[in-house]
Coordinates of N, CA, C and O in Angstrom, one line a residue:
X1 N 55.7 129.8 137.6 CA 57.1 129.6 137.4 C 57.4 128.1 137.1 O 58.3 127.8 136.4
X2 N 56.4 127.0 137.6 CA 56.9 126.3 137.5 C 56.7 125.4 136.3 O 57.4 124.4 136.0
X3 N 55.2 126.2 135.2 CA 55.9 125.9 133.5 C 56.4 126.5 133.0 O 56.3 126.3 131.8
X4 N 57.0 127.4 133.3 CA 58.2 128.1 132.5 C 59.5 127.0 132.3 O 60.1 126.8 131.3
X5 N 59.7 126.4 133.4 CA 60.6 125.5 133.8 C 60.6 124.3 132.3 O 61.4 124.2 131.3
X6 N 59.2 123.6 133.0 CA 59.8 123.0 131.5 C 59.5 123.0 130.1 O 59.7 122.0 129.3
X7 N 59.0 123.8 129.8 CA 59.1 124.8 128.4 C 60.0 125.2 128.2 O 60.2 125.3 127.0
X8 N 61.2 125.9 129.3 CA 62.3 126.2 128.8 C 63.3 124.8 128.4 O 64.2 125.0 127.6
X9 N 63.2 123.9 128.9 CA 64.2 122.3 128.8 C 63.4 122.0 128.1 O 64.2 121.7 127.2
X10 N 61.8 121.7 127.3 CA 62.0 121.5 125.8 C 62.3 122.5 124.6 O 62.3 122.1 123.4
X11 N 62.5 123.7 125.1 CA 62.8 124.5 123.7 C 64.5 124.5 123.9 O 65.2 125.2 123.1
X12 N 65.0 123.8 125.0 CA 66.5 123.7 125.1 C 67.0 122.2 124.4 O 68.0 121.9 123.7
X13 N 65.9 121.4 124.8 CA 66.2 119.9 124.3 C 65.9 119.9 122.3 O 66.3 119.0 121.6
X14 N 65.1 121.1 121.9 CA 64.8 120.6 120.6 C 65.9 121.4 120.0 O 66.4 121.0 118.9
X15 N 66.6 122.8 120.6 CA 67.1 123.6 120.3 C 69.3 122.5 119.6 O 70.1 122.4 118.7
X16 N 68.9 122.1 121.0 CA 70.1 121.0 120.7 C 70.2 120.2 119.9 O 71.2 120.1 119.2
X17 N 68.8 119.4 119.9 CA 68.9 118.2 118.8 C 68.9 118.8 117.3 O 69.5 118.2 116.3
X18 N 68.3 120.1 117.1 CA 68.0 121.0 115.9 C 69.6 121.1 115.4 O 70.0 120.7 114.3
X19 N 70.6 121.9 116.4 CA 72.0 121.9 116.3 C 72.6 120.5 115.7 O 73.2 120.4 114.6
X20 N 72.3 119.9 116.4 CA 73.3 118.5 116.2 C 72.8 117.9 114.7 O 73.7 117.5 113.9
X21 N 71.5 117.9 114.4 CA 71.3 117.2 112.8 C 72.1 118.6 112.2 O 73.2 118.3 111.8
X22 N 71.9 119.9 112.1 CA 72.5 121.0 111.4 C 74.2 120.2 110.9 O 74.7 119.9 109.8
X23 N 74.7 120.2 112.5 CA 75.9 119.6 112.3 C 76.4 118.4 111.4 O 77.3 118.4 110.7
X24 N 75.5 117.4 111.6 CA 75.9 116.2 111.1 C 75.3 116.8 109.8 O 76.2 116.9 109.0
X25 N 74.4 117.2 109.4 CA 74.8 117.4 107.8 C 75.7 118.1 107.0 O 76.1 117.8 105.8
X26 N 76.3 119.5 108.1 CA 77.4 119.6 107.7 C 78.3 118.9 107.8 O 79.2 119.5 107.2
X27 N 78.8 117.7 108.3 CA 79.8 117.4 108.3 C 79.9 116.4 106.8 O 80.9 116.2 106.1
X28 N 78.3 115.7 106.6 CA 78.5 114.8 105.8 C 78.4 115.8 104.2 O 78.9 115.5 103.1
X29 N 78.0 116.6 104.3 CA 78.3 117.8 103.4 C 79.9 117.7 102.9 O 80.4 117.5 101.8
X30 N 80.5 118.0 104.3 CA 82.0 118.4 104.0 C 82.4 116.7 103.5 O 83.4 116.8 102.7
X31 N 82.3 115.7 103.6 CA 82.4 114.7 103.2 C 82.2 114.3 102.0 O 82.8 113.4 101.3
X32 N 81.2 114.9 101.6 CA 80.6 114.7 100.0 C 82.2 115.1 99.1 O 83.0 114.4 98.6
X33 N 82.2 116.6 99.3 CA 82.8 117.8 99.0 C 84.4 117.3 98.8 O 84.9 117.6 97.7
X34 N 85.0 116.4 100.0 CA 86.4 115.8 99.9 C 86.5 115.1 98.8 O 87.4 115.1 97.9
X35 N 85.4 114.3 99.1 CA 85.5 113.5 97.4 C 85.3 113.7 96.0 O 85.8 113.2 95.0
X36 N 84.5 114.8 96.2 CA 84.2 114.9 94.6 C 85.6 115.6 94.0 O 85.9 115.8 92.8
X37 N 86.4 116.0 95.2 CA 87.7 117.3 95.1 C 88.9 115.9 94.9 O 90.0 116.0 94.3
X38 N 88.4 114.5 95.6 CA 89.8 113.7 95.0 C 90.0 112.9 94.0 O 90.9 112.3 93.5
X39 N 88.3 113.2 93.6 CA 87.5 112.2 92.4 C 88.0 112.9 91.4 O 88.6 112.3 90.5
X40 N 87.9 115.0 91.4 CA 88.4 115.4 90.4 C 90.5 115.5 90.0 O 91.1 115.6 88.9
X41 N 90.9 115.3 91.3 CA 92.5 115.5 91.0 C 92.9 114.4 90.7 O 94.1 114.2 90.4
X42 N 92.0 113.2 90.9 CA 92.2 111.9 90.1 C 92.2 112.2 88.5 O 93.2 112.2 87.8
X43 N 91.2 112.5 88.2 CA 90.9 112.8 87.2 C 91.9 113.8 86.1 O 92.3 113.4 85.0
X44 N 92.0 114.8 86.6 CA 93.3 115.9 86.4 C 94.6 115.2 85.6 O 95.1 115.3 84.5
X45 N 95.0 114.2 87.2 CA 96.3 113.8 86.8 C 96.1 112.7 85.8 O 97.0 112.6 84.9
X46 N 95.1 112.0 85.8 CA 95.7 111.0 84.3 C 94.9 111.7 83.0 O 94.6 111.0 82.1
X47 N 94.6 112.8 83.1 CA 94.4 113.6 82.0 C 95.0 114.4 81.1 O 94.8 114.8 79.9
X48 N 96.2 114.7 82.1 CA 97.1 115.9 81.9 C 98.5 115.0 81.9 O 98.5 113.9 82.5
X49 N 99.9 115.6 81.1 CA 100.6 115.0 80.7 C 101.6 115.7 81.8 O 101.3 116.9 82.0
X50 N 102.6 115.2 82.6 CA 103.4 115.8 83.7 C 105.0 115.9 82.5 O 105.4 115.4 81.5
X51 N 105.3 116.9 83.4 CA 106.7 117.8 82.5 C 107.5 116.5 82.4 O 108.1 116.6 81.4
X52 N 107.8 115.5 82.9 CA 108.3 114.3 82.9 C 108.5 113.3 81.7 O 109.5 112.6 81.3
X53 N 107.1 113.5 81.2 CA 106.1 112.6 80.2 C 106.0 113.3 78.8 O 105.5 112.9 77.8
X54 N 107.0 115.0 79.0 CA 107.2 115.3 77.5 C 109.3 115.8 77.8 O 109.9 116.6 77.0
X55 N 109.7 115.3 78.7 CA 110.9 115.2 78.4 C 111.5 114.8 77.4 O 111.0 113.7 77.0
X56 N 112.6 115.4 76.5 CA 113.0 114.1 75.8 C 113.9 112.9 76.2 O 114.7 112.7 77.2
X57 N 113.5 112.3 75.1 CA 114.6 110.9 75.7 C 115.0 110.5 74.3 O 114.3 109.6 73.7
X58 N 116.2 111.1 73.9 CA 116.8 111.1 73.0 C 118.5 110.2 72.6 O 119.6 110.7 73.1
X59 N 118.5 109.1 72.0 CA 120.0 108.8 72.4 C 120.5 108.7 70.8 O 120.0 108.3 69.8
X60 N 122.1 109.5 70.9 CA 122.6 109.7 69.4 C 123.8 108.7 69.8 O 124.4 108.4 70.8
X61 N 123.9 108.2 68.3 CA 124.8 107.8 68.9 C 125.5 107.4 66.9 O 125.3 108.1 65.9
X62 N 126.2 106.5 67.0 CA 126.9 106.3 65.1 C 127.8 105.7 65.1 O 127.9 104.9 66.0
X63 N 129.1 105.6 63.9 CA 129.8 104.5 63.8 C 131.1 105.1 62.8 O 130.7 105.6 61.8
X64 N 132.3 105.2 63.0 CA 133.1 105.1 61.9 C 133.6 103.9 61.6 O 133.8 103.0 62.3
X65 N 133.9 104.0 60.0 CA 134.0 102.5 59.6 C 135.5 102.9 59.0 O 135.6 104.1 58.7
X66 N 136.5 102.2 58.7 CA 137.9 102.3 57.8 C 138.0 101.0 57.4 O 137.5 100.0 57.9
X67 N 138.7 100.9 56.1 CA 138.9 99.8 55.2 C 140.3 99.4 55.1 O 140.9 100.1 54.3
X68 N 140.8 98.8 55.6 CA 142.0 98.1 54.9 C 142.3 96.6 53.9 O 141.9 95.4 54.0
X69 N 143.1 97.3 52.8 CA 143.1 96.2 51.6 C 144.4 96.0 51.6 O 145.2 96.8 52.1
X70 N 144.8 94.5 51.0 CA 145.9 94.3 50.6 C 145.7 93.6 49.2 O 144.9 92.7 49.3
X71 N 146.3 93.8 47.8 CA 145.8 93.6 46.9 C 147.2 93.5 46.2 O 147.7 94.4 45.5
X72 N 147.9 92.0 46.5 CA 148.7 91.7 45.7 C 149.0 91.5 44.2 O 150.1 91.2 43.7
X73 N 147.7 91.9 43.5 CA 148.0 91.6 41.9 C 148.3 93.1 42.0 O 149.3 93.2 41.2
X74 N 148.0 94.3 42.5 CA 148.2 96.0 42.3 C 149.8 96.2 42.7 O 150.0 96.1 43.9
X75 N 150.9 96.6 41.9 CA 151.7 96.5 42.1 C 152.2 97.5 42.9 O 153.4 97.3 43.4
X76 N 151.3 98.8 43.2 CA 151.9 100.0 43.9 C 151.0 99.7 45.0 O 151.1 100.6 45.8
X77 N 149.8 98.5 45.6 CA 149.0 98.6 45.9 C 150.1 97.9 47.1 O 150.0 98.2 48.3
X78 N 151.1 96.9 46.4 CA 151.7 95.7 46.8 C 153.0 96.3 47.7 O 153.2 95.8 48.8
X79 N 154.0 97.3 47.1 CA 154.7 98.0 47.5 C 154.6 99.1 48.7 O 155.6 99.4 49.4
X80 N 153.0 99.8 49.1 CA 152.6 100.3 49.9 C 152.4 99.7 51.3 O 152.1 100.3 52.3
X81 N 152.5 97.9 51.0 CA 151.9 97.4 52.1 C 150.4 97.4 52.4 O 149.9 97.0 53.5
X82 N 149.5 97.9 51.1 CA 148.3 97.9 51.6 C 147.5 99.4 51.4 O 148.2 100.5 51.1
X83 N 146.3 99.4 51.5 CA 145.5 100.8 51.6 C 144.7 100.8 52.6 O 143.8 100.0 52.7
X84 N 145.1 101.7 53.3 CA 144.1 101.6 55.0 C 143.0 102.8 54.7 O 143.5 103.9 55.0
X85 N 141.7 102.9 54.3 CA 141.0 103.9 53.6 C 139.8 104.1 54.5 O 139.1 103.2 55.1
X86 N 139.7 105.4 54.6 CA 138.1 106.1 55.1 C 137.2 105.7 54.1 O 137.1 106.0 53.0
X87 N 136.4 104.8 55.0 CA 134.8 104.2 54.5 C 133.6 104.7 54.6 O 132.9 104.9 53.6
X88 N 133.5 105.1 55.9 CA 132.2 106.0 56.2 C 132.0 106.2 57.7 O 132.2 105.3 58.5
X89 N 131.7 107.2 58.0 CA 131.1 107.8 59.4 C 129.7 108.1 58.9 O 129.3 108.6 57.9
X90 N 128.8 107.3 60.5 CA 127.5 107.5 60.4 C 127.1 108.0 61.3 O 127.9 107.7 62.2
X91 N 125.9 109.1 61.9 CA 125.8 109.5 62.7 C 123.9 109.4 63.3 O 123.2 110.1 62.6
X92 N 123.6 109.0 63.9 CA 122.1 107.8 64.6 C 121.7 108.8 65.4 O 122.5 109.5 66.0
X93 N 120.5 109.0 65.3 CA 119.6 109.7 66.4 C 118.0 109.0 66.5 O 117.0 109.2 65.8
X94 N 118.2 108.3 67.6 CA 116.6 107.9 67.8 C 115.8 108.5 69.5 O 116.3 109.0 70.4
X95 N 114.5 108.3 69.3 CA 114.2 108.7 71.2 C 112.7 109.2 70.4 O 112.1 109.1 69.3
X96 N 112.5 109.7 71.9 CA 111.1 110.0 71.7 C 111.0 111.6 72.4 O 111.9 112.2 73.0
X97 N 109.8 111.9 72.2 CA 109.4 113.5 73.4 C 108.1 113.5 72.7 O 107.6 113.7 71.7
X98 N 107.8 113.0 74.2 CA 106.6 112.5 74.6 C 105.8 111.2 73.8 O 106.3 110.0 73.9
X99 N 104.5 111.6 73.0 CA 103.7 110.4 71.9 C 104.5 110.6 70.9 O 103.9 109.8 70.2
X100 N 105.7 111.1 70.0 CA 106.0 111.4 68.9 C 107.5 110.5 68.8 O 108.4 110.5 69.7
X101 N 107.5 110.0 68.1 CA 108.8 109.4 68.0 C 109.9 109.8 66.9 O 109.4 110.6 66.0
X102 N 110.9 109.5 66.7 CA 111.8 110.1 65.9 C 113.1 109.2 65.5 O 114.0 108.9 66.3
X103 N 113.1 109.1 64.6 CA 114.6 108.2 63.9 C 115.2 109.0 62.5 O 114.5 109.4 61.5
X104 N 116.8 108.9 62.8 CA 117.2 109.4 61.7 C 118.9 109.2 61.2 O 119.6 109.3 62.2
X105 N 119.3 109.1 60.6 CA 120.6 108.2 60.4 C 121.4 109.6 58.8 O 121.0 109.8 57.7
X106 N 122.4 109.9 59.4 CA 122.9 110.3 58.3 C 124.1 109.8 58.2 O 124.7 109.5 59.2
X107 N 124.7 109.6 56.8 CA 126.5 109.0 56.6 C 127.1 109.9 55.8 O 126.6 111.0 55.3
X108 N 128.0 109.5 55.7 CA 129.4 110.5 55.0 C 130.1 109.2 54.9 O 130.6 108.4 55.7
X109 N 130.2 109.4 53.2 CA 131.1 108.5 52.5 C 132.1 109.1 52.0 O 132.0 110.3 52.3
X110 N 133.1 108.9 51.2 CA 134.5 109.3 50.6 C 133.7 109.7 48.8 O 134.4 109.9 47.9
X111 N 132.5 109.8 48.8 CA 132.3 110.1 47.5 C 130.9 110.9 47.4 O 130.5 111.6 46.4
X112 N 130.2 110.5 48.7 CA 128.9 111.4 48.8 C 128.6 111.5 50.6 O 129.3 110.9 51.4
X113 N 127.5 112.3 50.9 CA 127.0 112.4 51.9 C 125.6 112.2 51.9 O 125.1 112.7 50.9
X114 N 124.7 111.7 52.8 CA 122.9 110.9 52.0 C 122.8 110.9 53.4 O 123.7 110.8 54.3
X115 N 121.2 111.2 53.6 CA 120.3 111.1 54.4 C 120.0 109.3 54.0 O 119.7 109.0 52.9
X116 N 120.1 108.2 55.2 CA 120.1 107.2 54.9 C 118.1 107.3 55.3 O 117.1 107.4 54.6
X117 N 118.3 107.2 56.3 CA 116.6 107.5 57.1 C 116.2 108.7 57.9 O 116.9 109.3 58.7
X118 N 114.9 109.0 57.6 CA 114.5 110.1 58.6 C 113.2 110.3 59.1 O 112.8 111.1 58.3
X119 N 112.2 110.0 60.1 CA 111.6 109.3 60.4 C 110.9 109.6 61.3 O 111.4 109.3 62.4
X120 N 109.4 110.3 61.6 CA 108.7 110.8 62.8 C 107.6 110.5 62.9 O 106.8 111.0 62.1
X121 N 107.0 109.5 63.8 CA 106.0 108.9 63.7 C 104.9 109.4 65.1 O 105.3 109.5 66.3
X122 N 103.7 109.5 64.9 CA 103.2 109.5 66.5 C 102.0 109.0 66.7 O 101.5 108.9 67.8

């Protein structure tokens, strides 16, 4: 009986220490594992474009213009007090969505309407 005794407290002492490296390699296992998972969602996010980053961001915006003349040598020009005349409305669109950019400008004159610019660059 009495080597049974301690044959059984070394196959208990090796039995433990056997557990405990088991453990610590899992743990440093699961440590590896965290990282390479924050190394990759690092990675992900500045790879990948977020819905934010293809919003647009677009601002319109333009101008009406009017003319007034007074033109004393015009004799009906002179008697009217003048000609207060439609010049031109312009209407502006610039911005971006996302890498692509975009500019474009149209007017409306009293004799034509023209694409002044139009413009998409990326």
């Amino acid at each position: 009986m009495k080597t049974s005794i301690p044959l059984l407290g070394l196959l208990l002492a090796s039995s433990t220490t056997a557990w405990a490296a088991t453990e610590t390699t899992k743990i440093e296992r699961l440590e590896q594992l965290e990282k390479q998972v924050a190394e990759l969602k690092k990675e992900v996010n500045t790879n990948t474009k977020t819905t934010t980053d293809l919003t647009p961001k677009i601002k319109v915006g333009g101008a009406v213009r009017f003319q007034y003349s007074y033109e004393d040598y015009d004799d009906d020009n002179k008697d009217r007090g003048g000609d207060f005349d439609f010049d031109v409305f312009r209407l502006d669109v610039n911005g971006s969505i996302g890498d692509v950019k975009l500019s474009a400008q149209y007017r409306w004159y009293q004799y034509m309407n023209v694409i002044h610019h139009a413009d998409v660059a990326y």
